[in-house]
Amino acid sequence: MIQTLNEKQKWYWKKNIQLIIGLLIVWFMVGLGAGVLFAEPLSNVQFLNVSLSFWFAHQGSILVFIILILTYAIRMDKLDKQYKEMVKNENEA
Amino acid sequence: MSVEAITIILVLITFAVYTGIGWWSRVRDTSNFYVAGQGVPTVANGAAIAADWMSAASFISMAGLVAFLGYDGTIYLMGWTGGYVLLALLLAPYLRKFGKFTVPDFIGDRFYSSSARAVAAVATIFISLTYISGQMRGVGIVFSRYLQVDIVVGVLIGMAIVGFFALLGGMKGVTWTQAIQYFVIIIAFLIPAFAISFQLTGNPIPQLALTSSDIVDRLGQIQVDLGMTEYMVPFTDLSMINVFMVTLALMAGTAGLPHVIVRFYTVKSVRAARWSAVWAIIFIGLLYLTAPAVGAFAKYNLIDTIADQPLEEVQNIEWVSKWETTGLLQLDDVNGDGVVNFTGGEDNEVSIDGDIIVLSTPEVANLAPFIIALVAAGGLAAALSTASGLLITMTSAVSHDIYYRIFNKGASESQRLRVGRITLLIALGIAAYVGINPPGFAGEVVALAFGLGAASLFPVILLGIFDKRMNKEGAIAGIITGLSFTLIMIGAILSQSIIGTDEPILDSFFGINAQGVGVVGMVLNFVVSFIVSRMTPEPPKDIQELIENVRAPEIDE
């Protein structure tokens, strides 16, 4: 077991947290924001054949949620790769 | 052949398939009992997660709830899918990295305390019991309709079948059964949705038809004409604060669902856990994007078929009479004019249980008997897959976390198994009782379970990962505060159906209803945990190392 996180692991954790926070801000704004908090003003905005807030509440937010989780998986894969390369470079140096 | 006969045949075939697969995967798994699951491919695990998670509430109840609530039905749509984002981003990868068997395992180890483990196990049991009673009701409804028996008998038959599958698949190997169940669920949900969508709008893709046709407008208009609330306008059935609170409670509760979290332990790496979350949300999204369309279409069709029609004609419709015998649909000609008045006011003569909307959709739309039977099989698959997942979770909470890890550390495998079996039977009995005397629709009952999860497990798991300073004193105080507050509030607000008082002891908690009150419990949990943890000693060194280890990247070479 590792004692404490080394520099690179700290960097990895920080990047991880930043990514999560960014995605959760979108999550909140789309779901609870557009779907609930701003539902009344947005219900006057027409989108397709329904109101914009109705669309977000019944369909749009779900689509965004799917994209968020997909983005997270892709970005974390990329972060894992970056981390591995950093470790590899250090071992070679 | 009658609808009932086809249904029974189809249900028997699907049950035979589940049993066969359960048996097949069981045989293959005996060689390596514990790690067997860790070879599950991400796509299959995603489908299993989706089936485990999409219960009778999602399949049978949700579209009906959305149909009745209109805009405000978003609490279920957004709540249950939005919670998945929290689970996938905040919990699943770290719990997988931690790599134990149950949620109380994580909490017990992370907070180095048997009391924390016990409290987590008790919370797990509470959540699972509430949740499973919704499944029992779902199964009961399906059986009562298609076997034309009393709903009590339906629940009892369901109890026997769920018990059989849980005992059979309980050891392991439920993953593949659940993956297959997902496909039964989704096919059963989509086919009637395509058909009814095409019938009503000319567009067979329900997800697109909802927004590209004028169906929502037409439904809104027809509802207003009949004196009901407008379909597309927000906060007509629930206040904004309740929509906000219930949605959030469902989100946080989803993230803390013990039987779903366990599924992430069955894949081979952290990366695989992330990708099974992706597959699961795609699979889940397929049903969840269809449900609001089904809700709107079904309601339109239903109103169109029975509202303002001569009572005698309506009662002669086959599906109407069959649902009438179950008691879930009641027509009462209050004013004696021989016409069915379907309104939102006092003069309403139709009382309809939301749980029958999806099940009756194909019949209302005059679809082929085979499709009607398919929907019944899908509803059973949804209830069964979730119920077996829940029973196993509860059983392991009692036999592994409480009995073995706390009371009898020397317990043999067979002693643990016996405790597990007894737990399972007791749990089934309680679930059946609540299924027969439900405090609400299947979906509403399940929503209460989510509130309990949000108030108890979600904060403690989250803090366990992201707050290194969080110690056992804080965690235990937090869970107890959140859980007891929420339980007491739910009990007080729903006292009429739970304890049997004449009036609710409490109307609401400052305008927040029973399903949303879990969020207040959750906030209390966070606050109490934080304060108590800062006033007590920091966690020991090895625990801090454990947390660092969970946070560090996983290198799989």
mmCIF file with all atom_site columns, C-alpha atoms in Angstrom, chain B residues 76-213:
data_model
loop_
_atom_site.group_PDB
_atom_site.id
_atom_site.type_symbol
_atom_site.label_atom_id
_atom_site.label_alt_id
_atom_site.label_comp_id
_atom_site.label_asym_id
_atom_site.label_entity_id
_atom_site.label_seq_id
_atom_site.pdbx_PDB_ins_code
_atom_site.Cartn_x
_atom_site.Cartn_y
_atom_site.Cartn_z
_atom_site.occupancy
_atom_site.B_iso_or_equiv
_atom_site.pdbx_formal_charge
_atom_site.auth_seq_id
_atom_site.auth_comp_id
_atom_site.auth_asym_id
_atom_site.auth_atom_id
_atom_site.pdbx_PDB_model_num
ATOM 1   C CA . TYR B 1 76  ? -39.165 10.437  -11.641 1.00 0.00 ? 76  TYR B CA 1
ATOM 2   C CA . LEU B 1 77  ? -37.628 10.929  -15.076 1.00 0.00 ? 77  LEU B CA 1
ATOM 3   C CA . MET B 1 78  ? -34.890 13.297  -14.009 1.00 0.00 ? 78  MET B CA 1
ATOM 4   C CA . GLY B 1 79  ? -34.572 12.014  -10.461 1.00 0.00 ? 79  GLY B CA 1
ATOM 5   C CA . TRP B 1 80  ? -33.775 8.451   -11.378 1.00 0.00 ? 80  TRP B CA 1
ATOM 6   C CA . THR B 1 81  ? -31.502 9.182   -14.333 1.00 0.00 ? 81  THR B CA 1
ATOM 7   C CA . GLY B 1 82  ? -29.818 12.200  -12.742 1.00 0.00 ? 82  GLY B CA 1
ATOM 8   C CA . GLY B 1 83  ? -28.908 10.090  -9.738  1.00 0.00 ? 83  GLY B CA 1
ATOM 9   C CA . TYR B 1 84  ? -27.037 7.851   -12.065 1.00 0.00 ? 84  TYR B CA 1
ATOM 10  C CA . VAL B 1 85  ? -24.677 10.704  -12.884 1.00 0.00 ? 85  VAL B CA 1
ATOM 11  C CA . LEU B 1 86  ? -23.870 11.065  -9.176  1.00 0.00 ? 86  LEU B CA 1
ATOM 12  C CA . LEU B 1 87  ? -23.347 7.341   -8.849  1.00 0.00 ? 87  LEU B CA 1
ATOM 13  C CA . ALA B 1 88  ? -21.131 7.072   -11.919 1.00 0.00 ? 88  ALA B CA 1
ATOM 14  C CA . LEU B 1 89  ? -18.983 10.119  -11.170 1.00 0.00 ? 89  LEU B CA 1
ATOM 15  C CA . LEU B 1 90  ? -18.811 10.219  -7.406  1.00 0.00 ? 90  LEU B CA 1
ATOM 16  C CA . LEU B 1 91  ? -19.125 6.705   -6.055  1.00 0.00 ? 91  LEU B CA 1
ATOM 17  C CA . ALA B 1 92  ? -18.824 3.754   -8.424  1.00 0.00 ? 92  ALA B CA 1
ATOM 18  C CA . PRO B 1 93  ? -15.144 4.026   -9.471  1.00 0.00 ? 93  PRO B CA 1
ATOM 19  C CA . TYR B 1 94  ? -13.900 4.521   -5.913  1.00 0.00 ? 94  TYR B CA 1
ATOM 20  C CA . LEU B 1 95  ? -16.009 1.789   -4.423  1.00 0.00 ? 95  LEU B CA 1
ATOM 21  C CA . ARG B 1 96  ? -14.751 -0.534  -7.143  1.00 0.00 ? 96  ARG B CA 1
ATOM 22  C CA . LYS B 1 97  ? -11.183 0.449   -6.321  1.00 0.00 ? 97  LYS B CA 1
ATOM 23  C CA . PHE B 1 98  ? -11.873 -0.256  -2.658  1.00 0.00 ? 98  PHE B CA 1
ATOM 24  C CA . GLY B 1 99  ? -13.122 -3.636  -3.828  1.00 0.00 ? 99  GLY B CA 1
ATOM 25  C CA . LYS B 1 100 ? -15.122 -5.358  -1.113  1.00 0.00 ? 100 LYS B CA 1
ATOM 26  C CA . PHE B 1 101 ? -18.436 -7.121  -1.278  1.00 0.00 ? 101 PHE B CA 1
ATOM 27  C CA . THR B 1 102 ? -21.107 -4.911  0.230   1.00 0.00 ? 102 THR B CA 1
ATOM 28  C CA . VAL B 1 103 ? -21.779 -1.264  0.961   1.00 0.00 ? 103 VAL B CA 1
ATOM 29  C CA . PRO B 1 104 ? -21.670 -1.772  4.754   1.00 0.00 ? 104 PRO B CA 1
ATOM 30  C CA . ASP B 1 105 ? -18.241 -3.362  4.121   1.00 0.00 ? 105 ASP B CA 1
ATOM 31  C CA . PHE B 1 106 ? -16.974 -0.080  2.737   1.00 0.00 ? 106 PHE B CA 1
ATOM 32  C CA . ILE B 1 107 ? -18.571 1.961   5.488   1.00 0.00 ? 107 ILE B CA 1
ATOM 33  C CA . GLY B 1 108 ? -17.453 -0.438  8.220   1.00 0.00 ? 108 GLY B CA 1
ATOM 34  C CA . ASP B 1 109 ? -13.836 -0.490  7.010   1.00 0.00 ? 109 ASP B CA 1
ATOM 35  C CA . ARG B 1 110 ? -13.605 3.170   6.073   1.00 0.00 ? 110 ARG B CA 1
ATOM 36  C CA . PHE B 1 111 ? -14.976 4.210   9.441   1.00 0.00 ? 111 PHE B CA 1
ATOM 37  C CA . TYR B 1 112 ? -13.127 1.438   11.310  1.00 0.00 ? 112 TYR B CA 1
ATOM 38  C CA . SER B 1 113 ? -16.145 0.662   13.377  1.00 0.00 ? 113 SER B CA 1
ATOM 39  C CA . SER B 1 114 ? -18.630 -2.117  13.894  1.00 0.00 ? 114 SER B CA 1
ATOM 40  C CA . SER B 1 115 ? -21.286 0.404   14.865  1.00 0.00 ? 115 SER B CA 1
ATOM 41  C CA . ALA B 1 116 ? -20.862 2.217   11.541  1.00 0.00 ? 116 ALA B CA 1
ATOM 42  C CA . ARG B 1 117 ? -21.106 -1.117  9.780   1.00 0.00 ? 117 ARG B CA 1
ATOM 43  C CA . ALA B 1 118 ? -24.234 -2.029  11.735  1.00 0.00 ? 118 ALA B CA 1
ATOM 44  C CA . VAL B 1 119 ? -25.917 1.306   11.097  1.00 0.00 ? 119 VAL B CA 1
ATOM 45  C CA . ALA B 1 120 ? -25.105 1.025   7.383   1.00 0.00 ? 120 ALA B CA 1
ATOM 46  C CA . ALA B 1 121 ? -26.466 -2.507  7.323   1.00 0.00 ? 121 ALA B CA 1
ATOM 47  C CA . VAL B 1 122 ? -29.669 -1.407  9.038   1.00 0.00 ? 122 VAL B CA 1
ATOM 48  C CA . ALA B 1 123 ? -30.049 1.459   6.547   1.00 0.00 ? 123 ALA B CA 1
ATOM 49  C CA . THR B 1 124 ? -29.500 -1.025  3.719   1.00 0.00 ? 124 THR B CA 1
ATOM 50  C CA . ILE B 1 125 ? -32.248 -3.250  5.098   1.00 0.00 ? 125 ILE B CA 1
ATOM 51  C CA . PHE B 1 126 ? -34.679 -0.341  5.494   1.00 0.00 ? 126 PHE B CA 1
ATOM 52  C CA . ILE B 1 127 ? -34.096 0.875   1.956   1.00 0.00 ? 127 ILE B CA 1
ATOM 53  C CA . SER B 1 128 ? -34.291 -2.567  0.433   1.00 0.00 ? 128 SER B CA 1
ATOM 54  C CA . LEU B 1 129 ? -37.457 -3.500  2.309   1.00 0.00 ? 129 LEU B CA 1
ATOM 55  C CA . THR B 1 130 ? -39.295 -0.362  1.280   1.00 0.00 ? 130 THR B CA 1
ATOM 56  C CA . TYR B 1 131 ? -38.081 -0.814  -2.252  1.00 0.00 ? 131 TYR B CA 1
ATOM 57  C CA . ILE B 1 132 ? -38.975 -4.462  -2.515  1.00 0.00 ? 132 ILE B CA 1
ATOM 58  C CA . SER B 1 133 ? -42.529 -3.933  -1.319  1.00 0.00 ? 133 SER B CA 1
ATOM 59  C CA . GLY B 1 134 ? -43.044 -1.813  -4.442  1.00 0.00 ? 134 GLY B CA 1
ATOM 60  C CA . GLN B 1 135 ? -41.859 -4.759  -6.526  1.00 0.00 ? 135 GLN B CA 1
ATOM 61  C CA . MET B 1 136 ? -44.194 -7.152  -4.772  1.00 0.00 ? 136 MET B CA 1
ATOM 62  C CA . ARG B 1 137 ? -47.091 -4.875  -5.552  1.00 0.00 ? 137 ARG B CA 1
ATOM 63  C CA . GLY B 1 138 ? -46.024 -4.704  -9.194  1.00 0.00 ? 138 GLY B CA 1
ATOM 64  C CA . VAL B 1 139 ? -45.913 -8.463  -9.457  1.00 0.00 ? 139 VAL B CA 1
ATOM 65  C CA . GLY B 1 140 ? -49.239 -8.697  -7.643  1.00 0.00 ? 140 GLY B CA 1
ATOM 66  C CA . ILE B 1 141 ? -50.901 -6.343  -10.108 1.00 0.00 ? 141 ILE B CA 1
ATOM 67  C CA . VAL B 1 142 ? -49.639 -8.262  -13.115 1.00 0.00 ? 142 VAL B CA 1
ATOM 68  C CA . PHE B 1 143 ? -50.847 -11.571 -11.717 1.00 0.00 ? 143 PHE B CA 1
ATOM 69  C CA . SER B 1 144 ? -54.169 -10.242 -10.519 1.00 0.00 ? 144 SER B CA 1
ATOM 70  C CA . ARG B 1 145 ? -54.915 -8.890  -13.972 1.00 0.00 ? 145 ARG B CA 1
ATOM 71  C CA . TYR B 1 146 ? -53.750 -11.821 -16.051 1.00 0.00 ? 146 TYR B CA 1
ATOM 72  C CA . LEU B 1 147 ? -54.859 -14.615 -13.796 1.00 0.00 ? 147 LEU B CA 1
ATOM 73  C CA . GLN B 1 148 ? -57.996 -12.663 -12.832 1.00 0.00 ? 148 GLN B CA 1
ATOM 74  C CA . VAL B 1 149 ? -57.365 -13.265 -9.149  1.00 0.00 ? 149 VAL B CA 1
ATOM 75  C CA . ASP B 1 150 ? -57.558 -10.945 -6.178  1.00 0.00 ? 150 ASP B CA 1
ATOM 76  C CA . ILE B 1 151 ? -54.536 -8.664  -5.831  1.00 0.00 ? 151 ILE B CA 1
ATOM 77  C CA . VAL B 1 152 ? -53.722 -10.301 -2.471  1.00 0.00 ? 152 VAL B CA 1
ATOM 78  C CA . VAL B 1 153 ? -53.497 -13.673 -4.184  1.00 0.00 ? 153 VAL B CA 1
ATOM 79  C CA . GLY B 1 154 ? -51.437 -12.013 -6.923  1.00 0.00 ? 154 GLY B CA 1
ATOM 80  C CA . VAL B 1 155 ? -48.948 -10.692 -4.376  1.00 0.00 ? 155 VAL B CA 1
ATOM 81  C CA . LEU B 1 156 ? -48.731 -14.094 -2.696  1.00 0.00 ? 156 LEU B CA 1
ATOM 82  C CA . ILE B 1 157 ? -48.001 -15.835 -6.004  1.00 0.00 ? 157 ILE B CA 1
ATOM 83  C CA . GLY B 1 158 ? -45.414 -13.146 -6.726  1.00 0.00 ? 158 GLY B CA 1
ATOM 84  C CA . MET B 1 159 ? -43.875 -13.718 -3.316  1.00 0.00 ? 159 MET B CA 1
ATOM 85  C CA . ALA B 1 160 ? -43.446 -17.412 -4.014  1.00 0.00 ? 160 ALA B CA 1
ATOM 86  C CA . ILE B 1 161 ? -41.850 -16.789 -7.403  1.00 0.00 ? 161 ILE B CA 1
ATOM 87  C CA . VAL B 1 162 ? -39.526 -14.018 -6.227  1.00 0.00 ? 162 VAL B CA 1
ATOM 88  C CA . GLY B 1 163 ? -38.462 -16.225 -3.319  1.00 0.00 ? 163 GLY B CA 1
ATOM 89  C CA . PHE B 1 164 ? -37.782 -19.095 -5.666  1.00 0.00 ? 164 PHE B CA 1
ATOM 90  C CA . PHE B 1 165 ? -35.592 -17.006 -7.973  1.00 0.00 ? 165 PHE B CA 1
ATOM 91  C CA . ALA B 1 166 ? -33.728 -15.324 -5.142  1.00 0.00 ? 166 ALA B CA 1
ATOM 92  C CA . LEU B 1 167 ? -32.944 -18.638 -3.460  1.00 0.00 ? 167 LEU B CA 1
ATOM 93  C CA . LEU B 1 168 ? -31.905 -20.110 -6.763  1.00 0.00 ? 168 LEU B CA 1
ATOM 94  C CA . GLY B 1 169 ? -29.854 -17.219 -8.109  1.00 0.00 ? 169 GLY B CA 1
ATOM 95  C CA . GLY B 1 170 ? -28.960 -15.863 -4.682  1.00 0.00 ? 170 GLY B CA 1
ATOM 96  C CA . MET B 1 171 ? -25.646 -17.620 -4.528  1.00 0.00 ? 171 MET B CA 1
ATOM 97  C CA . LYS B 1 172 ? -24.316 -15.943 -7.641  1.00 0.00 ? 172 LYS B CA 1
ATOM 98  C CA . GLY B 1 173 ? -24.777 -15.884 -11.352 1.00 0.00 ? 173 GLY B CA 1
ATOM 99  C CA . VAL B 1 174 ? -27.707 -13.465 -11.241 1.00 0.00 ? 174 VAL B CA 1
ATOM 100 C CA . THR B 1 175 ? -25.738 -11.223 -13.579 1.00 0.00 ? 175 THR B CA 1
ATOM 101 C CA . TRP B 1 176 ? -26.514 -13.103 -16.747 1.00 0.00 ? 176 TRP B CA 1
ATOM 102 C CA . THR B 1 177 ? -30.124 -13.643 -15.775 1.00 0.00 ? 177 THR B CA 1
ATOM 103 C CA . GLN B 1 178 ? -30.465 -9.924  -15.219 1.00 0.00 ? 178 GLN B CA 1
ATOM 104 C CA . ALA B 1 179 ? -28.786 -9.113  -18.527 1.00 0.00 ? 179 ALA B CA 1
ATOM 105 C CA . ILE B 1 180 ? -31.368 -11.268 -20.316 1.00 0.00 ? 180 ILE B CA 1
ATOM 106 C CA . GLN B 1 181 ? -34.138 -9.741  -18.227 1.00 0.00 ? 181 GLN B CA 1
ATOM 107 C CA . TYR B 1 182 ? -33.046 -6.324  -19.452 1.00 0.00 ? 182 TYR B CA 1
ATOM 108 C CA . PHE B 1 183 ? -33.773 -7.324  -23.023 1.00 0.00 ? 183 PHE B CA 1
ATOM 109 C CA . VAL B 1 184 ? -37.174 -8.716  -22.082 1.00 0.00 ? 184 VAL B CA 1
ATOM 110 C CA . ILE B 1 185 ? -37.924 -5.479  -20.246 1.00 0.00 ? 185 ILE B CA 1
ATOM 111 C CA . ILE B 1 186 ? -36.847 -3.164  -23.029 1.00 0.00 ? 186 ILE B CA 1
ATOM 112 C CA . ILE B 1 187 ? -38.472 -5.100  -25.869 1.00 0.00 ? 187 ILE B CA 1
ATOM 113 C CA . ALA B 1 188 ? -41.694 -5.337  -23.897 1.00 0.00 ? 188 ALA B CA 1
ATOM 114 C CA . PHE B 1 189 ? -41.600 -1.620  -23.291 1.00 0.00 ? 189 PHE B CA 1
ATOM 115 C CA . LEU B 1 190 ? -40.614 -0.475  -26.782 1.00 0.00 ? 190 LEU B CA 1
ATOM 116 C CA . ILE B 1 191 ? -42.891 -2.561  -29.003 1.00 0.00 ? 191 ILE B CA 1
ATOM 117 C CA . PRO B 1 192 ? -46.181 -1.221  -27.669 1.00 0.00 ? 192 PRO B CA 1
ATOM 118 C CA . ALA B 1 193 ? -44.622 2.243   -27.516 1.00 0.00 ? 193 ALA B CA 1
ATOM 119 C CA . PHE B 1 194 ? -43.779 2.096   -31.237 1.00 0.00 ? 194 PHE B CA 1
ATOM 120 C CA . ALA B 1 195 ? -47.249 0.831   -32.073 1.00 0.00 ? 195 ALA B CA 1
ATOM 121 C CA . ILE B 1 196 ? -49.174 3.371   -30.056 1.00 0.00 ? 196 ILE B CA 1
ATOM 122 C CA . SER B 1 197 ? -46.933 6.159   -31.284 1.00 0.00 ? 197 SER B CA 1
ATOM 123 C CA . PHE B 1 198 ? -47.539 5.214   -34.897 1.00 0.00 ? 198 PHE B CA 1
ATOM 124 C CA . GLN B 1 199 ? -51.264 4.925   -34.291 1.00 0.00 ? 199 GLN B CA 1
ATOM 125 C CA . LEU B 1 200 ? -51.580 8.339   -32.683 1.00 0.00 ? 200 LEU B CA 1
ATOM 126 C CA . THR B 1 201 ? -49.051 10.434  -34.539 1.00 0.00 ? 201 THR B CA 1
ATOM 127 C CA . GLY B 1 202 ? -48.044 8.549   -37.667 1.00 0.00 ? 202 GLY B CA 1
ATOM 128 C CA . ASN B 1 203 ? -44.462 8.532   -36.397 1.00 0.00 ? 203 ASN B CA 1
ATOM 129 C CA . PRO B 1 204 ? -43.303 5.157   -35.055 1.00 0.00 ? 204 PRO B CA 1
ATOM 130 C CA . ILE B 1 205 ? -40.431 6.548   -32.953 1.00 0.00 ? 205 ILE B CA 1
ATOM 131 C CA . PRO B 1 206 ? -42.104 7.557   -29.690 1.00 0.00 ? 206 PRO B CA 1
ATOM 132 C CA . GLN B 1 207 ? -39.178 9.663   -28.455 1.00 0.00 ? 207 GLN B CA 1
ATOM 133 C CA . LEU B 1 208 ? -39.398 11.822  -31.581 1.00 0.00 ? 208 LEU B CA 1
ATOM 134 C CA . ALA B 1 209 ? -43.163 11.707  -31.877 1.00 0.00 ? 209 ALA B CA 1
ATOM 135 C CA . LEU B 1 210 ? -43.540 13.311  -28.460 1.00 0.00 ? 210 LEU B CA 1
ATOM 136 C CA . THR B 1 211 ? -41.926 16.523  -29.634 1.00 0.00 ? 211 THR B CA 1
ATOM 137 C CA . SER B 1 212 ? -42.477 16.490  -33.370 1.00 0.00 ? 212 SER B CA 1
ATOM 138 C CA . SER B 1 213 ? -46.233 15.980  -33.296 1.00 0.00 ? 213 SER B CA 1
#
